[in-house]
Coordinates of C-alpha atoms (C1' of nucleotides) in Angstrom, one line a residue:
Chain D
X405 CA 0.0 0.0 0.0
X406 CA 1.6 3.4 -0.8
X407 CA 3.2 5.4 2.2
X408 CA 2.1 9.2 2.9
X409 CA 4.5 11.9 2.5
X410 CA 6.3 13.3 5.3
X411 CA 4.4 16.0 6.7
X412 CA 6.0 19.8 6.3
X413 CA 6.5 21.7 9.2
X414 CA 4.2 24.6 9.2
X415 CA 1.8 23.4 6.6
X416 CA -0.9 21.2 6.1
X417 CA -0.2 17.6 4.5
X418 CA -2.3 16.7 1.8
X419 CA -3.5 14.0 3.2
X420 CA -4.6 15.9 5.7
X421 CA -6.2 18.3 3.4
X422 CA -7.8 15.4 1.7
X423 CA -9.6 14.5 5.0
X424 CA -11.0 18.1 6.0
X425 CA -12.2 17.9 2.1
X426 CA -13.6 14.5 2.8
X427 CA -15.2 16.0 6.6
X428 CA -17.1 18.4 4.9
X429 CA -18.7 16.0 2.2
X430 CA -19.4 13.3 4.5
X431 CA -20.7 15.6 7.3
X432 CA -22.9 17.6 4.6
X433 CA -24.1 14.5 2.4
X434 CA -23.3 11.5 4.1
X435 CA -20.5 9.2 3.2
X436 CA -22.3 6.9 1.2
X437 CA -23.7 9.5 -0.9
X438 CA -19.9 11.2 -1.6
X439 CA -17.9 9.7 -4.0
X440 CA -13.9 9.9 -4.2
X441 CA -14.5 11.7 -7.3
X442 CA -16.5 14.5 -5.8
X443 CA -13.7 15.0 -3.4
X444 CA -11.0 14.4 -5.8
X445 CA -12.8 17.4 -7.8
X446 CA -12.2 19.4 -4.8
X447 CA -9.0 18.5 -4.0
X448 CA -8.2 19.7 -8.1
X449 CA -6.6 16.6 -8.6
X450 CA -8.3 13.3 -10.3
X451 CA -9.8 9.9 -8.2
X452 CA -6.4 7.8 -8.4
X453 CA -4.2 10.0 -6.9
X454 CA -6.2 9.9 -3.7
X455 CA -5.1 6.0 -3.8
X456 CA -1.8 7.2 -3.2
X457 CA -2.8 8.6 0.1
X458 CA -5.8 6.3 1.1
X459 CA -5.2 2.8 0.8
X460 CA -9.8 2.6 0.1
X461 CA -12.7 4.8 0.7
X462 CA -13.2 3.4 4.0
X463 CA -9.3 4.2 5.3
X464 CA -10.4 7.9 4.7
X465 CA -13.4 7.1 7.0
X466 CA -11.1 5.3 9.6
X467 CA -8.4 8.1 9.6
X468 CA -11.4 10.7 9.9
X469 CA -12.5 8.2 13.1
X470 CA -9.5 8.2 14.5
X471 CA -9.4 11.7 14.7
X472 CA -12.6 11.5 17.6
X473 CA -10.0 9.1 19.2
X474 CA -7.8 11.3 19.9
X475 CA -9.9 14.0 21.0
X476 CA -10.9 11.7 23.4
X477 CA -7.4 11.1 24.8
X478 CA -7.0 15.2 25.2
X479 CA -8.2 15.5 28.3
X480 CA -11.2 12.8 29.3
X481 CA -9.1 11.0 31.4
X482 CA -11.3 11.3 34.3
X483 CA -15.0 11.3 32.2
X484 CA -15.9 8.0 34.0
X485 CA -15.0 9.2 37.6
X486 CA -16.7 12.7 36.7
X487 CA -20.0 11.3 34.9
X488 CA -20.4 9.4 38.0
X489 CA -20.4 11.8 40.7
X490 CA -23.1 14.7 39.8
X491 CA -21.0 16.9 41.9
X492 CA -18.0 16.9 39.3
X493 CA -20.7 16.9 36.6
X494 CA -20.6 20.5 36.0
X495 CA -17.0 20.8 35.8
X496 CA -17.4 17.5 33.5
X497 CA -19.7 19.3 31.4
X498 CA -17.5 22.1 30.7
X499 CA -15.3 20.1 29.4
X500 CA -17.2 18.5 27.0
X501 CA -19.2 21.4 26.0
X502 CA -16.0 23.3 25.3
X503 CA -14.8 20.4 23.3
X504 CA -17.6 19.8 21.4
X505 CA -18.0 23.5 20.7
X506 CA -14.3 23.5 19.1
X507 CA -14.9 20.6 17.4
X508 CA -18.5 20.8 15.7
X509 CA -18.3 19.5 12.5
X510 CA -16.2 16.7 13.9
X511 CA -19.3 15.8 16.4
X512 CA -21.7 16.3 13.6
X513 CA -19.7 13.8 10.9
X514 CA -19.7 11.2 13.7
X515 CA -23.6 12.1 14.3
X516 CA -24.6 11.5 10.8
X517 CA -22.2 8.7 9.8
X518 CA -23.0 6.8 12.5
X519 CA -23.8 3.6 10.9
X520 CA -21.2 3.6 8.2
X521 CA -18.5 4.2 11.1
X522 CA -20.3 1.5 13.2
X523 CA -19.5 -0.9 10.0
X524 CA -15.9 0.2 10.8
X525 CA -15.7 -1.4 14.1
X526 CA -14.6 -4.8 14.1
X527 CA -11.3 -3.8 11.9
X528 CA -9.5 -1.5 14.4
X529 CA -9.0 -3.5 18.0
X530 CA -6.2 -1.7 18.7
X531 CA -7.4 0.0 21.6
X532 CA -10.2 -1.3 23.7
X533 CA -12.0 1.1 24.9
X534 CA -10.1 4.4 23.8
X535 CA -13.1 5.5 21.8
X536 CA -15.4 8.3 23.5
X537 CA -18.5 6.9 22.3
X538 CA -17.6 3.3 24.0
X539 CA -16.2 4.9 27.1
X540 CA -19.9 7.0 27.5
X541 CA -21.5 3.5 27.0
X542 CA -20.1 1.6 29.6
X543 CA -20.8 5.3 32.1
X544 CA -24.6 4.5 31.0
X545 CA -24.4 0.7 31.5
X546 CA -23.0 1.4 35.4
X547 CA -25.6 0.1 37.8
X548 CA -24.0 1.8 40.4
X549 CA -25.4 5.4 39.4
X550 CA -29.3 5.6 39.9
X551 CA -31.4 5.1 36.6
X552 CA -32.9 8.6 36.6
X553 CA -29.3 10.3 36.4
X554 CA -28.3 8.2 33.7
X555 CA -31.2 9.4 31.8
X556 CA -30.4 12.4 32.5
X557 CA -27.2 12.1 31.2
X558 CA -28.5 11.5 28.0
X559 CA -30.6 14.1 28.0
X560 CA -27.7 16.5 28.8
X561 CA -25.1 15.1 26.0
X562 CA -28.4 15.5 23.4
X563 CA -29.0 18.9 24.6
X564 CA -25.7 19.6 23.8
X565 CA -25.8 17.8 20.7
X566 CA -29.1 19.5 19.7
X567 CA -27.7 22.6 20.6
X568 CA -25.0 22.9 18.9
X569 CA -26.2 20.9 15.8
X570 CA -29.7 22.3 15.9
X571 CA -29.0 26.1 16.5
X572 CA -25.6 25.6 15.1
X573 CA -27.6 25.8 11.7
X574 CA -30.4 27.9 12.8
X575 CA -29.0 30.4 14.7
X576 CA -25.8 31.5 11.9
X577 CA -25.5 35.5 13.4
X578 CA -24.8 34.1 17.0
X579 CA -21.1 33.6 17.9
X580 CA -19.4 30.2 18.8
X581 CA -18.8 32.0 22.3
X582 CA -22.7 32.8 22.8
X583 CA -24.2 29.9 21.9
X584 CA -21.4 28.3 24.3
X585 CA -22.7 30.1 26.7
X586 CA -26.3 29.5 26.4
X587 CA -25.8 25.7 25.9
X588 CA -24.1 25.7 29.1
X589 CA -26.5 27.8 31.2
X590 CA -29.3 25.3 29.8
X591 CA -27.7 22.2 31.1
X592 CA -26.8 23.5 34.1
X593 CA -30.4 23.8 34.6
X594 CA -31.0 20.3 33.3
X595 CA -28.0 18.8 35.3
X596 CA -28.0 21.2 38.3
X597 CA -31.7 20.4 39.4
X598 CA -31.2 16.8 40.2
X599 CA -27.5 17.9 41.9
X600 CA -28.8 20.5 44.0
X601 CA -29.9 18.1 46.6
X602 CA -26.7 17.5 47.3
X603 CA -24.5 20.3 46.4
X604 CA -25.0 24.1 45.6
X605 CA -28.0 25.3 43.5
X606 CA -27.1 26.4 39.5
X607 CA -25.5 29.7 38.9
X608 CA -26.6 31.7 35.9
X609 CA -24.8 32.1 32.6
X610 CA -21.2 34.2 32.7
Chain I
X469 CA -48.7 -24.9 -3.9
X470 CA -51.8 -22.5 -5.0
X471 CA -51.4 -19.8 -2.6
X472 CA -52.5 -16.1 -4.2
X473 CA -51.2 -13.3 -2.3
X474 CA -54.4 -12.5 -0.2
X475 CA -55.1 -9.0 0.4
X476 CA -56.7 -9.5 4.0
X477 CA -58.4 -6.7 5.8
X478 CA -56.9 -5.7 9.0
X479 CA -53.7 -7.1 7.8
X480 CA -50.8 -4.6 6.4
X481 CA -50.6 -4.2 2.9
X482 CA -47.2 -5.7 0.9
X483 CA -46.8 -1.8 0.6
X484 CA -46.9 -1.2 4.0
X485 CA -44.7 -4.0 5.2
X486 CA -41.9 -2.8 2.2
X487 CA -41.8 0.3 4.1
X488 CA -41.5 -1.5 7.6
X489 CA -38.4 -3.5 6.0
X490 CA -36.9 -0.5 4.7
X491 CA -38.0 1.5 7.7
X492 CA -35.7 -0.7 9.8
X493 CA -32.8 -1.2 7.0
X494 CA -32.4 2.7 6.7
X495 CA -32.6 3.4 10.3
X496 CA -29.8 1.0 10.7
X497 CA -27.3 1.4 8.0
X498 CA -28.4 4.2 6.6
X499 CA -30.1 5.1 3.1
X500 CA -27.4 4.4 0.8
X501 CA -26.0 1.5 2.0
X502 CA -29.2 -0.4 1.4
X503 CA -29.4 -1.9 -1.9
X504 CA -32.7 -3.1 -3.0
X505 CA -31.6 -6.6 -3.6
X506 CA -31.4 -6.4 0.4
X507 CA -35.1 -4.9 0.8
X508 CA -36.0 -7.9 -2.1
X509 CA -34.6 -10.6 0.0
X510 CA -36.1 -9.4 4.1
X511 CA -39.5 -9.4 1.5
X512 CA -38.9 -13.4 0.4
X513 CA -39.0 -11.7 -3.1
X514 CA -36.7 -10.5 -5.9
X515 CA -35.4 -6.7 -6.7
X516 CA -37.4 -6.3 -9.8
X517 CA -41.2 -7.1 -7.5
X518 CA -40.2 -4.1 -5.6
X519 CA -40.7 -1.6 -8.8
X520 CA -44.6 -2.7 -8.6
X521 CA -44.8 -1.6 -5.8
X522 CA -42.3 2.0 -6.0
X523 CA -41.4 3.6 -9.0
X524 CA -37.9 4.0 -7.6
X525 CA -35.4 3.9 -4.4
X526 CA -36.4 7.5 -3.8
X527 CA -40.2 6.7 -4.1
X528 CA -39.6 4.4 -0.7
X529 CA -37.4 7.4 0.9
X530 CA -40.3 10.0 0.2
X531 CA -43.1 7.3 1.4
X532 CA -41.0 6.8 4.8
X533 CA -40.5 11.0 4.8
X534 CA -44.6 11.0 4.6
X535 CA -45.4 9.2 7.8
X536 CA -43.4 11.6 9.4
X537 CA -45.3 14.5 7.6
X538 CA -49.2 12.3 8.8
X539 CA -47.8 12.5 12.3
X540 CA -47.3 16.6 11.8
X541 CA -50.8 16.8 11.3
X542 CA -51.8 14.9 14.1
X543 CA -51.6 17.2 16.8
X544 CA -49.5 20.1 16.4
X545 CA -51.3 22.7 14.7
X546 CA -50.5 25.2 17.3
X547 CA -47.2 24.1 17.7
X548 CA -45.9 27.4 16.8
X549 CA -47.8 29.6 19.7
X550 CA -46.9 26.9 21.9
X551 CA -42.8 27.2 21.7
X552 CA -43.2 31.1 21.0
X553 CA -44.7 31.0 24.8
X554 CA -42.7 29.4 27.6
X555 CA -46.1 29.1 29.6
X556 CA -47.2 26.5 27.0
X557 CA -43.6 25.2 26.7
X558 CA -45.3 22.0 28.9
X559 CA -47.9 21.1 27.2
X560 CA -46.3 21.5 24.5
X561 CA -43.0 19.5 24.8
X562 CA -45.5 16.7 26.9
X563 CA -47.3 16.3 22.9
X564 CA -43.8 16.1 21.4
X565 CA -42.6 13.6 23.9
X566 CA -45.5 11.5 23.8
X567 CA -45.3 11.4 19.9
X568 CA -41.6 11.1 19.5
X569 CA -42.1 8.0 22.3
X570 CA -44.1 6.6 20.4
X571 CA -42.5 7.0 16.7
X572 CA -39.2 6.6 17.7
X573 CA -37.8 4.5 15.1
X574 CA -39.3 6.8 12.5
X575 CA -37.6 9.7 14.1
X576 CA -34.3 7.7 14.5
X577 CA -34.8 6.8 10.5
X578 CA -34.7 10.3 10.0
X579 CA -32.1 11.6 12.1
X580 CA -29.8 8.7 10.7
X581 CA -30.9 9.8 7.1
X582 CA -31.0 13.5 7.1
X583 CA -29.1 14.1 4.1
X584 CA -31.1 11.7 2.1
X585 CA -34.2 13.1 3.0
X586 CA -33.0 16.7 2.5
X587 CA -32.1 16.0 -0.6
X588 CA -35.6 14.9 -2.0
X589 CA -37.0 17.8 -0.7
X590 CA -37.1 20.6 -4.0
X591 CA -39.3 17.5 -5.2
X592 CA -42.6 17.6 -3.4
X593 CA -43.6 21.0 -2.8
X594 CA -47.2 20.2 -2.5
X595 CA -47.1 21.6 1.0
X596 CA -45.5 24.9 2.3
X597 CA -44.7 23.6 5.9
X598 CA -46.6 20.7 6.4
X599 CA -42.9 19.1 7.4
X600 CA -42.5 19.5 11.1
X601 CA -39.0 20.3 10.5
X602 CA -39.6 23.0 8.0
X603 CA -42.0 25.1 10.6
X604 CA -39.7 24.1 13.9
X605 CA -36.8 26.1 11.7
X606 CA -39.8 28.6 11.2
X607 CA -40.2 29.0 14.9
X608 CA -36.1 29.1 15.8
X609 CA -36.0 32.1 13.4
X610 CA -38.4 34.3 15.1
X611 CA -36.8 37.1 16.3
X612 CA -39.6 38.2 18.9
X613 CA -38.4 35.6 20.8
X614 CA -35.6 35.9 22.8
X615 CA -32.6 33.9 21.4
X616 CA -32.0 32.6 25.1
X617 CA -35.4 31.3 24.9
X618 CA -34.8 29.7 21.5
X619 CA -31.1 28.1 22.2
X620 CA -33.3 26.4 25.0
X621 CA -35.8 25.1 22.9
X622 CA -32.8 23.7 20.9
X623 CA -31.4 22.2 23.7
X624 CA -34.9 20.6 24.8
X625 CA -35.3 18.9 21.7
X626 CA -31.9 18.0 21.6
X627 CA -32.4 16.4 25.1
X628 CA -35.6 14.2 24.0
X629 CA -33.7 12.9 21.1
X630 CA -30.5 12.3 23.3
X631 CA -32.5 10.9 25.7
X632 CA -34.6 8.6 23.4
X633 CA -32.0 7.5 21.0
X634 CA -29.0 7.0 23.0
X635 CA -31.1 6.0 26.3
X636 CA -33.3 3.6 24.6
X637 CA -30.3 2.2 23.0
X638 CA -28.3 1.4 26.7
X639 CA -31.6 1.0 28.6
X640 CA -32.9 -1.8 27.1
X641 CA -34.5 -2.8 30.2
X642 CA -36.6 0.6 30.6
X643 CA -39.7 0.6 29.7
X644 CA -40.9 3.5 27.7
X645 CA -43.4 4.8 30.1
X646 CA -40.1 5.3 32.9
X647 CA -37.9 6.5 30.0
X648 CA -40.5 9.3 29.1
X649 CA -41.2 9.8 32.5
X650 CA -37.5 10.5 33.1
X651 CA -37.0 12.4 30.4
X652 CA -39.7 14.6 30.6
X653 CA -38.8 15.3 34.2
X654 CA -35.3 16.4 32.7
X655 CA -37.3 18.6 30.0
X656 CA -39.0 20.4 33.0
X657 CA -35.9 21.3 34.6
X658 CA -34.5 22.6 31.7
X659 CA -37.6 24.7 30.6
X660 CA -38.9 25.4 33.7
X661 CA -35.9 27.6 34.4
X662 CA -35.9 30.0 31.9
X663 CA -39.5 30.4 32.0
X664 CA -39.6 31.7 35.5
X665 CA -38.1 34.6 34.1
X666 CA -40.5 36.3 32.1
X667 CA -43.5 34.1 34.0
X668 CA -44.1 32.3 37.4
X669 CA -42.1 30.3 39.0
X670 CA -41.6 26.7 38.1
X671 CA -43.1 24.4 40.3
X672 CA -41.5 22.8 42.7
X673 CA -42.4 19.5 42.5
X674 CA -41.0 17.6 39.8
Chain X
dG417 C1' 2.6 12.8 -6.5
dT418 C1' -0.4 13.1 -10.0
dC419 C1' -2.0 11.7 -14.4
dT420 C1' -4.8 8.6 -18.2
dA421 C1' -7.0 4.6 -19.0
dT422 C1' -9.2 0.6 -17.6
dA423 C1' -10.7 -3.4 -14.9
dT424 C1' -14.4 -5.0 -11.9
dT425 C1' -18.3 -4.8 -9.3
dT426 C1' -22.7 -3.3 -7.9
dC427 C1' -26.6 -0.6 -8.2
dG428 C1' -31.0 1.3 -9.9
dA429 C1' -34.1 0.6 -13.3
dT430 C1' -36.6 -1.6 -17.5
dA431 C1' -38.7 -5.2 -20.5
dG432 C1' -41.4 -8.9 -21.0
dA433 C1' -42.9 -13.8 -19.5
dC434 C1' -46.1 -16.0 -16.5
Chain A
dG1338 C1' -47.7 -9.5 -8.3
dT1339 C1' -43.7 -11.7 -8.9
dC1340 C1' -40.4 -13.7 -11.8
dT1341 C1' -35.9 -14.0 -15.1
dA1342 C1' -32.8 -11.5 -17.7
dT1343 C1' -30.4 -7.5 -18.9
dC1344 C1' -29.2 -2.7 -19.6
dG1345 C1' -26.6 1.5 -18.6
dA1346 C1' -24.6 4.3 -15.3
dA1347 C1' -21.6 5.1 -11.6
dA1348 C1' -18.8 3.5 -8.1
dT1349 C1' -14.3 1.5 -6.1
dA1350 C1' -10.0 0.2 -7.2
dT1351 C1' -5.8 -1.0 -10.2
dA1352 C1' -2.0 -0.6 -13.8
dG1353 C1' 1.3 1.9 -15.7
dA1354 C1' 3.1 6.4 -17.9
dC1355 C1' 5.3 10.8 -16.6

DNA sequence: GTCTATATTTCGATAGAC
DNA sequence: GTCTATCGAAATATAGAC
């Protein structure tokens, strides 16, 4: 299979200008629906020379994966210990929201090529549970946290979602800070109410 | 043997049970990566039958699209003054629970195949906003409303969906009645804060 | 590293028998 | 209403020139 060039300092490789072309078109239309001719026309080259950078279709898909896996090892270290206690949930949230916000149109590929990454799965064991989306499953499958906060949790990561996604595309004018900030004052309502009983009640937005 | 195709009342028309197959098929791997040849053989019947039945793979896309456009005009014709007024944001988001509880693989099928759907759209224009996405857009660009108020509303729908999709997919065990329960509980907190600004305060209970 | 040209497969769709 | 057979288009992927 052919190697990828060695990346320049400074600039952007092309492979990884191939894969924020190929972001865009899978995000917008779905990865299915985008052939490597469409994103070869945007790359103003023709289909084969993307073969010399891709070894198929679906190793643009995995490397475009792979770039949610290491998001997750940024700085989620602690997302199990954090989910678990809705005391550390806000601090949790922060987190997430902040990395979600920075990373939209990663979130939003991964939301809308769900199945065809699902279909990845089986080929890359490398790590076990390194992705975010597996870690977050096993948080919701812990019996140890009462059933009505893991709900909740799903409601909160959706309201993000929906947030972001949602108003994202609705709401162009508003700034990335803005709509940070409103997404954040809504789930500290959503996540604060069932918290307060046990620590401080929610502060309004900053 | 001799066995016509009976066309029993009260049973689902080979129409009807197409869509089911396809329904599930989409939902799952997602619009284009469903050949025919697949909906053919879940039927017990070849690719070529299906073109009695649809004039083309689009024709099934836009049939699935309608049931989502008959369960529009069940009940939310004042869906509209409902989310422009947090005071009705209860009753309100109680009818959209309750319906996307019920229709939640249809709502899944479309989340999952959003492109594909957009994409038919410039085709049927028979109705202006009959789509329940179309006039929701409607609603989060009314500028009367305060954006605060309409991030929110985002974030609420985002929090049903997150709570339905991804919680109905690790709850197995929960029954819908305690999921929607949950969720809508969540829904309250997060809408019951904001409304207490311009309104009474939420109540207390939950 | 990118090109032209082509191999191979699969898909959506049509025609016509029964 | 379902079948067999097939068409034409488009997709992924490969081979080899430059």
């Amino acid at each position: 299979m052919p190697r990828p060039p060695a990346p320049v300092e400074g600039e952007k490789s092309t492979r990884e200008r191939i894969l924020d072309v190929a972001l865009e078109l899978f995000t917008h239309a779905g990865y299915e629906a985008v052939s490597l001719r469409e994103i070869a026309q945007r790359m103003n080259f023709t289909k084969a020379a993307l073969y010399y950078h891709f070894s198929s279709k679906d190793d643009i898909l995995l490397a475009l994966h792979l770039r949610l896996h290491e998001l997750g090892r940024a700085g989620f270290e602690d997302l199990e210990a954090d989910l678990a206690d809705p005391d550390r949930w806000p601090a949790a949230f922060d987190l997430i929201v902040a990395t979600m916000l920075a990373n939209r149109t990663l979130f939003l590929f991964h939301l809308r090529n769900h199945s065809a990454v699902e279909r990845l799965g089986p080929h890359h064991d490398n790590a076990e549970h390194a992705d975010l989306r597996e870690r977050l499953r096993s948080i919701l499958a812990d019996e140890t946290v009462p059933i009505e906060l893991r709900v909740r949790l799903t409601c909160a990561l959706g309201a993000i979602v929906g947030g972001f996604v949602l108003g994202g595309e609705v709401f162009a004018g508003l700034s990335d800070d803005d709509l940070g900030r409103m997404v954040r004052a809504a789930i500290g309502d959503l996540t604060g109410a069932p918290a307060r009983v046990s620590a401080e009640p929610p502060a309004g937005g900053g």
